[in-house]
Amino acid sequence: MKKNTPVLSDTEEVLTQSPEIDYEPKPLSLRNQIIWTVKITAIAALFFAILWVCES
């Protein structure tokens, strides 16, 4: 007995194939590292400032 498998055209086969995904982290430039560090520090400072204001 034959299985009912759909016959795909060439373009459909290409569209259904998923490309390999690269999960390696991309290296950050020094500029982006500095910007990221400043943003995280500002968020932490804001968080602790809110805690400090709420305590007093």
N, CA, C and O atoms as a GROMACS GRO file, in nm:
protein
  224
    1MET      N    1   0.084  -0.118   0.000
    1MET     CA    2   0.000   0.000   0.000
    1MET      C    3   0.088   0.125   0.000
    1MET      O    4   0.187   0.131   0.073
    2LYS      N    5   0.053   0.221  -0.080
    2LYS     CA    6   0.133   0.341  -0.098
    2LYS      C    7   0.090   0.448   0.001
    2LYS      O    8  -0.028   0.470   0.024
    3LYS      N    9   0.190   0.516   0.059
    3LYS     CA   10   0.158   0.627   0.149
    3LYS      C   11   0.122   0.749   0.068
    3LYS      O   12   0.174   0.770  -0.042
    4ASN      N   13   0.033   0.828   0.122
    4ASN     CA   14  -0.006   0.952   0.054
    4ASN      C   15   0.089   1.064   0.093
    4ASN      O   16   0.063   1.138   0.188
    5THR      N   17   0.197   1.075   0.022
    5THR     CA   18   0.292   1.183   0.048
    5THR      C   19   0.275   1.288  -0.060
    5THR      O   20   0.267   1.254  -0.179
    6PRO      N   21   0.268   1.414  -0.022
    6PRO     CA   22   0.250   1.517  -0.125
    6PRO      C   23   0.376   1.531  -0.210
    6PRO      O   24   0.488   1.520  -0.161
    7VAL      N   25   0.354   1.556  -0.335
    7VAL     CA   26   0.465   1.577  -0.427
    7VAL      C   27   0.495   1.726  -0.430
    7VAL      O   28   0.408   1.807  -0.465
    8LEU      N   29   0.617   1.762  -0.394
    8LEU     CA   30   0.656   1.903  -0.389
    8LEU      C   31   0.731   1.941  -0.515
    8LEU      O   32   0.811   1.863  -0.567
    9SER      N   33   0.705   2.059  -0.563
    9SER     CA   34   0.782   2.109  -0.676
    9SER      C   35   0.920   2.152  -0.626
    9SER      O   36   0.946   2.152  -0.506
   10ASP      N   37   1.007   2.188  -0.717
   10ASP     CA   38   1.143   2.228  -0.679
   10ASP      C   39   1.143   2.351  -0.591
   10ASP      O   40   1.219   2.358  -0.494
   11THR      N   41   1.059   2.448  -0.622
   11THR     CA   42   1.057   2.571  -0.541
   11THR      C   43   1.002   2.544  -0.402
   11THR      O   44   1.049   2.602  -0.305
   12GLU      N   45   0.903   2.457  -0.391
   12GLU     CA   46   0.847   2.424  -0.260
   12GLU      C   47   0.949   2.349  -0.175
   12GLU      O   48   0.956   2.370  -0.054
   13GLU      N   49   1.029   2.263  -0.238
   13GLU     CA   50   1.131   2.190  -0.163
   13GLU      C   51   1.236   2.286  -0.109
   13GLU      O   52   1.282   2.271   0.004
   14VAL      N   53   1.274   2.385  -0.189
   14VAL     CA   54   1.373   2.483  -0.145
   14VAL      C   55   1.317   2.566  -0.030
   14VAL      O   56   1.388   2.596   0.066
   15LEU      N   57   1.189   2.603  -0.039
   15LEU     CA   58   1.128   2.686   0.065
   15LEU      C   59   1.108   2.610   0.195
   15LEU      O   60   1.111   2.670   0.302
   16THR      N   61   1.089   2.478   0.188
   16THR     CA   62   1.064   2.402   0.310
   16THR      C   63   1.193   2.361   0.380
   16THR      O   64   1.189   2.322   0.497
   17GLN      N   65   1.306   2.369   0.313
   17GLN     CA   66   1.432   2.336   0.378
   17GLN      C   67   1.474   2.451   0.468
   17GLN      O   68   1.480   2.566   0.424
   18SER      N   69   1.502   2.420   0.593
   18SER     CA   70   1.543   2.527   0.685
   18SER      C   71   1.695   2.540   0.683
   18SER      O   72   1.766   2.439   0.685
   19PRO      N   73   1.745   2.661   0.679
   19PRO     CA   74   1.891   2.680   0.680
   19PRO      C   75   1.946   2.649   0.819
   19PRO      O   76   1.875   2.657   0.919
   20GLU      N   77   2.073   2.614   0.823
   20GLU     CA   78   2.135   2.589   0.953
   20GLU      C   79   2.148   2.721   1.028
   20GLU      O   80   2.184   2.823   0.971
   21ILE      N   81   2.117   2.716   1.157
   21ILE     CA   82   2.120   2.837   1.239
   21ILE      C   83   2.250   2.838   1.318
   21ILE      O   84   2.286   2.740   1.382
   22ASP      N   85   2.318   2.951   1.312
   22ASP     CA   86   2.443   2.967   1.385
   22ASP      C   87   2.412   3.024   1.523
   22ASP      O   88   2.369   3.139   1.535
   23TYR      N   89   2.434   2.944   1.627
   23TYR     CA   90   2.404   2.987   1.763
   23TYR      C   91   2.524   3.048   1.834
   23TYR      O   92   2.517   3.078   1.953
   24GLU      N   93   2.632   3.068   1.763
   24GLU     CA   94   2.751   3.129   1.824
   24GLU      C   95   2.723   3.276   1.853
   24GLU      O   96   2.667   3.345   1.768
   25PRO      N   97   2.760   3.324   1.971
   25PRO     CA   98   2.740   3.467   1.997
   25PRO      C   99   2.830   3.552   1.909
   25PRO      O  100   2.946   3.518   1.885
   26LYS      N  101   2.777   3.662   1.863
   26LYS     CA  102   2.856   3.751   1.779
   26LYS      C  103   2.945   3.837   1.868
   26LYS      O  104   2.899   3.889   1.969
   27PRO      N  105   3.071   3.852   1.831
   27PRO     CA  106   3.160   3.934   1.914
   27PRO      C  107   3.119   4.082   1.908
   27PRO      O  108   3.087   4.134   1.801
   28LEU      N  109   3.120   4.148   2.023
   28LEU     CA  110   3.086   4.290   2.030
   28LEU      C  111   3.211   4.374   2.012
   28LEU      O  112   3.319   4.339   2.060
   29SER      N  113   3.195   4.485   1.943
   29SER     CA  114   3.306   4.578   1.931
   29SER      C  115   3.326   4.648   2.065
   29SER      O  116   3.238   4.643   2.151
   30LEU      N  117   3.438   4.711   2.083
   30LEU     CA  118   3.466   4.781   2.209
   30LEU      C  119   3.363   4.889   2.234
   30LEU      O  120   3.319   4.909   2.348
   31ARG      N  121   3.323   4.960   2.129
   31ARG     CA  122   3.222   5.066   2.142
   31ARG      C  123   3.090   5.008   2.195
   31ARG      O  124   3.030   5.064   2.286
   32ASN      N  125   3.046   4.897   2.136
   32ASN     CA  126   2.921   4.836   2.180
   32ASN      C  127   2.931   4.779   2.321
   32ASN      O  128   2.833   4.781   2.396
   33GLN      N  129   3.049   4.729   2.359
   33GLN     CA  130   3.068   4.680   2.496
   33GLN      C  131   3.055   4.794   2.595
   33GLN      O  132   2.993   4.779   2.700
   34ILE      N  133   3.113   4.909   2.562
   34ILE     CA  134   3.106   5.026   2.652
   34ILE      C  135   2.962   5.075   2.663
   34ILE      O  136   2.915   5.105   2.773
   35ILE      N  137   2.892   5.084   2.551
   35ILE     CA  138   2.752   5.129   2.552
   35ILE      C  139   2.667   5.033   2.635
   35ILE      O  140   2.585   5.077   2.716
   36TRP      N  141   2.686   4.903   2.617
   36TRP     CA  142   2.610   4.802   2.691
   36TRP      C  143   2.638   4.815   2.841
   36TRP      O  144   2.545   4.806   2.922
   37THR      N  145   2.763   4.834   2.878
   37THR     CA  146   2.800   4.848   3.020
   37THR      C  147   2.738   4.973   3.081
   37THR      O  148   2.689   4.969   3.194
   38VAL      N  149   2.740   5.084   3.008
   38VAL     CA  150   2.682   5.208   3.059
   38VAL      C  151   2.531   5.192   3.077
   38VAL      O  152   2.476   5.238   3.176
   39LYS      N  153   2.464   5.126   2.984
   39LYS     CA  154   2.320   5.106   2.994
   39LYS      C  155   2.286   5.020   3.116
   39LYS      O  156   2.195   5.054   3.192
   40ILE      N  157   2.356   4.909   3.135
   40ILE     CA  158   2.329   4.820   3.248
   40ILE      C  159   2.356   4.892   3.380
   40ILE      O  160   2.280   4.878   3.475
   41THR      N  161   2.465   4.970   3.386
   41THR     CA  162   2.498   5.046   3.507
   41THR      C  163   2.390   5.150   3.536
   41THR      O  164   2.353   5.169   3.652
   42ALA      N  165   2.340   5.217   3.433
   42ALA     CA  166   2.235   5.317   3.452
   42ALA      C  167   2.106   5.252   3.502
   42ALA      O  168   2.038   5.308   3.588
   43ILE      N  169   2.072   5.136   3.449
   43ILE     CA  170   1.952   5.065   3.495
   43ILE      C  171   1.967   5.024   3.640
   43ILE      O  172   1.873   5.038   3.719
   44ALA      N  173   2.084   4.971   3.677
   44ALA     CA  174   2.108   4.931   3.816
   44ALA      C  175   2.104   5.052   3.909
   44ALA      O  176   2.046   5.045   4.017
   45ALA      N  177   2.164   5.164   3.867
   45ALA     CA  178   2.164   5.285   3.950
   45ALA      C  179   2.021   5.337   3.968
   45ALA      O  180   1.984   5.379   4.077
   46LEU      N  181   1.942   5.335   3.862
   46LEU     CA  182   1.803   5.379   3.871
   46LEU      C  183   1.723   5.289   3.966
   46LEU      O  184   1.643   5.338   4.045
   47PHE      N  185   1.746   5.160   3.957
   47PHE     CA  186   1.677   5.065   4.044
   47PHE      C  187   1.709   5.094   4.191
   47PHE      O  188   1.619   5.101   4.274
   48PHE      N  189   1.837   5.109   4.223
   48PHE     CA  190   1.875   5.134   4.362
   48PHE      C  191   1.832   5.274   4.408
   48PHE      O  192   1.804   5.293   4.526
   49ALA      N  193   1.827   5.371   4.318
   49ALA     CA  194   1.777   5.504   4.354
   49ALA      C  195   1.628   5.497   4.389
   49ALA      O  196   1.584   5.562   4.483
   50ILE      N  197   1.553   5.420   4.313
   50ILE     CA  198   1.410   5.402   4.344
   50ILE      C  199   1.394   5.334   4.480
   50ILE      O  200   1.309   5.374   4.560
   51LEU      N  201   1.474   5.231   4.506
   51LEU     CA  202   1.468   5.165   4.637
   51LEU      C  203   1.502   5.262   4.749
   51LEU      O  204   1.438   5.262   4.854
   52TRP      N  205   1.603   5.345   4.728
   52TRP     CA  206   1.648   5.440   4.830
   52TRP      C  207   1.539   5.544   4.859
   52TRP      O  208   1.516   5.578   4.975
   53VAL      N  209   1.473   5.593   4.754
   53VAL     CA  210   1.367   5.692   4.771
   53VAL      C  211   1.247   5.629   4.842
   53VAL      O  212   1.184   5.693   4.927
   54CYS      N  213   1.215   5.506   4.808
   54CYS     CA  214   1.100   5.440   4.871
   54CYS      C  215   1.127   5.408   5.018
   54CYS      O  216   1.033   5.403   5.098
   55GLU      N  217   1.252   5.386   5.055
   55GLU     CA  218   1.286   5.355   5.194
   55GLU      C  219   1.277   5.478   5.283
   55GLU      O  220   1.243   5.466   5.401
   56SER      N  221   1.305   5.595   5.228
   56SER     CA  222   1.307   5.715   5.313
   56SER      C  223   1.175   5.786   5.317
   56SER      O  224   1.162   5.889   5.384
   0.00000   0.00000   0.00000
